Short mmCIF file of C-alpha atoms in Angstrom, two decimals:
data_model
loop_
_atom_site.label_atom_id
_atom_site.label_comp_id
_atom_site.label_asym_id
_atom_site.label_seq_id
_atom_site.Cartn_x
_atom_site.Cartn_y
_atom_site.Cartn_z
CA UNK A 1 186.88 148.68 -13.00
CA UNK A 2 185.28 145.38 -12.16
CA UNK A 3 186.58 142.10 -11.26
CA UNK A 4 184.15 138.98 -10.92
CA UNK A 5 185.43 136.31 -8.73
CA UNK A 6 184.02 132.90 -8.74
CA UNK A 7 184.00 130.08 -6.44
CA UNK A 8 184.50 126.73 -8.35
CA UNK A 9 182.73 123.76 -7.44
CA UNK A 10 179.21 123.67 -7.40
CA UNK A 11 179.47 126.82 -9.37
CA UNK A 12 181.68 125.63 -12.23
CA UNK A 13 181.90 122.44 -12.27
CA UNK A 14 180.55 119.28 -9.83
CA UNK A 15 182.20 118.68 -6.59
CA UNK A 16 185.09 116.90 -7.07
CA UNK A 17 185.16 115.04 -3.23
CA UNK A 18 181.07 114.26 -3.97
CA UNK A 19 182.19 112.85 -7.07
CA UNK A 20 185.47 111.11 -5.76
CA UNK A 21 183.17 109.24 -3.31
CA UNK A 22 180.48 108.24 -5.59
CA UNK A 23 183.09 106.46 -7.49
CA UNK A 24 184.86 104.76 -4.46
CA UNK A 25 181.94 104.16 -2.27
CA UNK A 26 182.99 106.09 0.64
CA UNK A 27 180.22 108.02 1.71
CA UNK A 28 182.35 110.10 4.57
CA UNK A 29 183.61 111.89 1.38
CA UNK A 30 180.61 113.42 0.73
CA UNK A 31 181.23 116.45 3.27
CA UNK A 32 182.38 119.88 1.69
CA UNK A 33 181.97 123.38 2.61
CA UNK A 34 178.72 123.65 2.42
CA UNK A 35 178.52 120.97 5.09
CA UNK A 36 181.88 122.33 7.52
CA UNK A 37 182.27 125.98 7.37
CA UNK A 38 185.75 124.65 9.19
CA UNK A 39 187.71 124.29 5.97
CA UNK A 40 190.77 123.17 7.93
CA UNK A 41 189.17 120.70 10.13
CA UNK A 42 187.31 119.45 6.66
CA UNK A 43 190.47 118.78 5.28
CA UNK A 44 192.47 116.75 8.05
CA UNK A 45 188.88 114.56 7.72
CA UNK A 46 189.30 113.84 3.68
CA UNK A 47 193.59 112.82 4.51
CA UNK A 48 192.77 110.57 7.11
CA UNK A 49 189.81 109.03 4.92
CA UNK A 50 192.07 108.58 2.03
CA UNK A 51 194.83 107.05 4.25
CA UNK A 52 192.42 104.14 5.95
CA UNK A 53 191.43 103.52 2.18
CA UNK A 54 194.88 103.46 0.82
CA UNK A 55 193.98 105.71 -1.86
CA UNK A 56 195.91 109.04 -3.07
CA UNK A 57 196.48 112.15 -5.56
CA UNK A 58 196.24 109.50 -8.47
CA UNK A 59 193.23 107.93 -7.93
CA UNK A 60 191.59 111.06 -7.19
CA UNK A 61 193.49 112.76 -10.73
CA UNK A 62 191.58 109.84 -12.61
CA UNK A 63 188.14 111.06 -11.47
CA UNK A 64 188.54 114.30 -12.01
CA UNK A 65 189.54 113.64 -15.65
CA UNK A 66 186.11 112.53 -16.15
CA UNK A 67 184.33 115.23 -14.83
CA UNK A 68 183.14 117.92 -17.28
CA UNK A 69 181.81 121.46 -16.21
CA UNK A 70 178.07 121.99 -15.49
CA UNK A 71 175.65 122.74 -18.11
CA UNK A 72 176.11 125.73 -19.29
CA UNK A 73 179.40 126.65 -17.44
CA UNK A 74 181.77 126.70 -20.39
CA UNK A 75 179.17 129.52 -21.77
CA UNK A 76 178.45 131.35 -18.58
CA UNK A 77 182.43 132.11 -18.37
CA UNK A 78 182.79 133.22 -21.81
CA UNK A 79 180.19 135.35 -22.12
CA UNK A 80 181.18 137.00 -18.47
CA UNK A 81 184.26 137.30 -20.01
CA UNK A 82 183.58 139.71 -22.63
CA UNK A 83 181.87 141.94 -20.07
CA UNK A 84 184.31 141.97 -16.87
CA UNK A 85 187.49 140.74 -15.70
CA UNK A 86 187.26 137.21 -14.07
CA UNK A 87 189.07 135.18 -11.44
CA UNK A 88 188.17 132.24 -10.00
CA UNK A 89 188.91 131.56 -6.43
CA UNK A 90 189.14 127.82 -5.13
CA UNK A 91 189.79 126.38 -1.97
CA UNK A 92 190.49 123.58 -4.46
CA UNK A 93 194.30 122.85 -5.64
CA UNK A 94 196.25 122.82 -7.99
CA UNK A 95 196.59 119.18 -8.67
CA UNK A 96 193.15 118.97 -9.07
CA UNK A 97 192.14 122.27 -10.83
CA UNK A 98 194.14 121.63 -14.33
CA UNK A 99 192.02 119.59 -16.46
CA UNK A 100 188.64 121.37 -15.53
CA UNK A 101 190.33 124.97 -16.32
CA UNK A 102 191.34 123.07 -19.86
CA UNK A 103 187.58 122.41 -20.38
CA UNK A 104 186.61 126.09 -19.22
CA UNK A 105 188.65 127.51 -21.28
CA UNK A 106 191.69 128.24 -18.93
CA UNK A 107 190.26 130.88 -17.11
CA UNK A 108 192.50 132.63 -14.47
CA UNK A 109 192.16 130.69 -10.89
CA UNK A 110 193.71 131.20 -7.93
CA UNK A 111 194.13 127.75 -5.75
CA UNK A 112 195.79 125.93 -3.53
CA UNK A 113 198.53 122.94 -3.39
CA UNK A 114 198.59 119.10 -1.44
CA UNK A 115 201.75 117.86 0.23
CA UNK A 116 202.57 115.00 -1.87
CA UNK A 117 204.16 112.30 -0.54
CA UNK A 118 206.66 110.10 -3.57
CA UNK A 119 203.94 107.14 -3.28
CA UNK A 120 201.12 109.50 -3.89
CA UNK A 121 200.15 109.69 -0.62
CA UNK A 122 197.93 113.23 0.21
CA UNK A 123 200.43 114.43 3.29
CA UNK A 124 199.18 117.62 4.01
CA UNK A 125 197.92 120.88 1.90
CA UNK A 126 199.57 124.49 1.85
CA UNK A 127 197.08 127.24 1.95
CA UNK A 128 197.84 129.90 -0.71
CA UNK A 129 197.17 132.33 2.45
CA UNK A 130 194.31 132.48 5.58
CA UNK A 131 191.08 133.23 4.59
CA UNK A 132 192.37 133.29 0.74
CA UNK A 133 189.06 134.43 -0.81
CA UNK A 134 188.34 136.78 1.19
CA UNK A 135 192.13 138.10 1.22
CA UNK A 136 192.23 138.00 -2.54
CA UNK A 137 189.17 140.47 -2.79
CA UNK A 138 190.25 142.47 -0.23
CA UNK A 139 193.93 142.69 -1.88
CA UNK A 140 191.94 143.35 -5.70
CA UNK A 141 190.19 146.47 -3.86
CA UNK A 142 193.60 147.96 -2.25
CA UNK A 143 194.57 147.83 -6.22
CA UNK A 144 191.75 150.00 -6.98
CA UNK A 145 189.20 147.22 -8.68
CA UNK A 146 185.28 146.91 -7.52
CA UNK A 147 185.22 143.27 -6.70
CA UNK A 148 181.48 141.46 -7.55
CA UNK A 149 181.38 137.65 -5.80
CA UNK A 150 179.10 134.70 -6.39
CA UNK A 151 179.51 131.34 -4.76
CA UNK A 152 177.68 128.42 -3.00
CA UNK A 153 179.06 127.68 0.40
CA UNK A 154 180.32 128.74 4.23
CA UNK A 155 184.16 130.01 2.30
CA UNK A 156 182.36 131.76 0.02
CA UNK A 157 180.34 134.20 2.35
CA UNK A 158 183.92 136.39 3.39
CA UNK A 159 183.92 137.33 0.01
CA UNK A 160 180.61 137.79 -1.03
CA UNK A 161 180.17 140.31 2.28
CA UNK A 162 183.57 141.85 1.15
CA UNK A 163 182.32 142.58 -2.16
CA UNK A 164 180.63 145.61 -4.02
CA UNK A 165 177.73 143.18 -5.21
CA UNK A 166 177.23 139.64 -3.72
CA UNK A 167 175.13 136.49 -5.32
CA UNK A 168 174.35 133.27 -3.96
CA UNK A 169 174.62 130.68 -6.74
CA UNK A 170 172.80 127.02 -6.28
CA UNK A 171 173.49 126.92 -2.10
CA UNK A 172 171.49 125.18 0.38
CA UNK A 173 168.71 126.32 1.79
CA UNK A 174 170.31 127.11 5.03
CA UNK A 175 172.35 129.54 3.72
CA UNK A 176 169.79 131.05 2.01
CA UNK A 177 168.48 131.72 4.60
CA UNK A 178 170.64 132.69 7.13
CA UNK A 179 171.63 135.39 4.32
CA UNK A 180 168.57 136.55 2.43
CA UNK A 181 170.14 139.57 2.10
CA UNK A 182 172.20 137.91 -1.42
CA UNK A 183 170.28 137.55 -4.49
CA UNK A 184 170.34 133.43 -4.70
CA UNK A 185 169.83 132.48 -8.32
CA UNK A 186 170.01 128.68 -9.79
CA UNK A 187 170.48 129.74 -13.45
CA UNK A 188 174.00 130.86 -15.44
CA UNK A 189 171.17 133.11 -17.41
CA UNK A 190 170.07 135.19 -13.89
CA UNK A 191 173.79 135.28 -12.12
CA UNK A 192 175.09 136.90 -15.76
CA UNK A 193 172.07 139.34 -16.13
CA UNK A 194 172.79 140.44 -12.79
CA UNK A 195 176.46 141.37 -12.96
CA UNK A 196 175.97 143.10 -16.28
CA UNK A 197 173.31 144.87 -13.80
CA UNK A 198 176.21 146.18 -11.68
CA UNK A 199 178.43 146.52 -14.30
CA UNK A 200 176.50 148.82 -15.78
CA UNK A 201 175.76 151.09 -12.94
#
């Protein structure tokens, strides 16, 4: 049996620190994993940018209610759906992840969770556990499942290599290729018609 697991942003939905800084002006908060493969030294970055701005897990909860999935996401995940188990797996959290699962249709994610300080104030974050996508696929295939992954960026590559079938999905060109050995596809249309390949087989 097959289980599809998805990264989230830049898959699903926009990134939410790209959009965060577009609406605040700080450009620093443009960096994600596509940018720093170090997700923990990425992280310490966006607290300490959020503290010399004075801004916290509100401000940040008020952009993300504005942002809607990609084009063609909502559609993409029902229709994969019918065909095959689906998880997503985020190196997002929790606090963040809530509305945009509402507007996919609350689709099964695994995530992560900020240390909240009472003011609001983004402490720290707790990492579900190391290297959780990779350690999710791996713990799906010790339960007997064929995993399939697709995602965009450095996190995603454990568990695309992990995986029976691996896709790139809108990444950069450097990763592209550095791994040419993924199928890298930039429609909903070709990542679907190539799980139903595996699927099928």
């Amino acid at each position: 049996m097959y289980i599809t697991c998805l990264d989230m942003e830049g898959v699903l939905v926009p990134e939410i620190w790209i959009e965060f800084a577009n609406t605040t002006g700080i450009p620093e908060l443009k960096r994600t994993t596509r940018d720093e493969p170090d997700y923990d030294k990425l992280m310490k970055f966006r607290i300490d940018i959020l503290k010399q701005h004075g801004l916290g897990l509100k401000e940040i909860q008020e952009v993300i209610s504005k942002i809607d999935p990609l084009p063609g996401a909502k559609e993409f995940m029902d229709e994969l759906r019918e065909n095959c188990q689906t998880i997503i797996l985020s190196d997002t959290f929790e606090q963040f992840a809530g509305p945009l699962m509402k507007k996919l249709g609350m689709p099964t994610i695994f995530c992560n969770t900020l240390e909240v300080a009472p003011n609001g104030e983004i402490t720290g974050y707790k990492m579900r556990c190391e290297k959780s996508k990779l350690t999710t696929v791996k713990a799906l295939q010790s339960m007997g499942y064929d995993t399939i992954a697709s995602g965009d960026s450095f996190n995603d590559l454990g568990m695309i290599q992990a995986s029976k079938a691996g896709f790139l999905f809108r990444t950069t060109d450097k990763i592209k290729a550095d791994y040419p050995q993924y199928p890298a596809f930039t429609e909903y249309s070709e990542l679907l018609a190539a799980i139903k390949d595996v699927i099928k087989q």
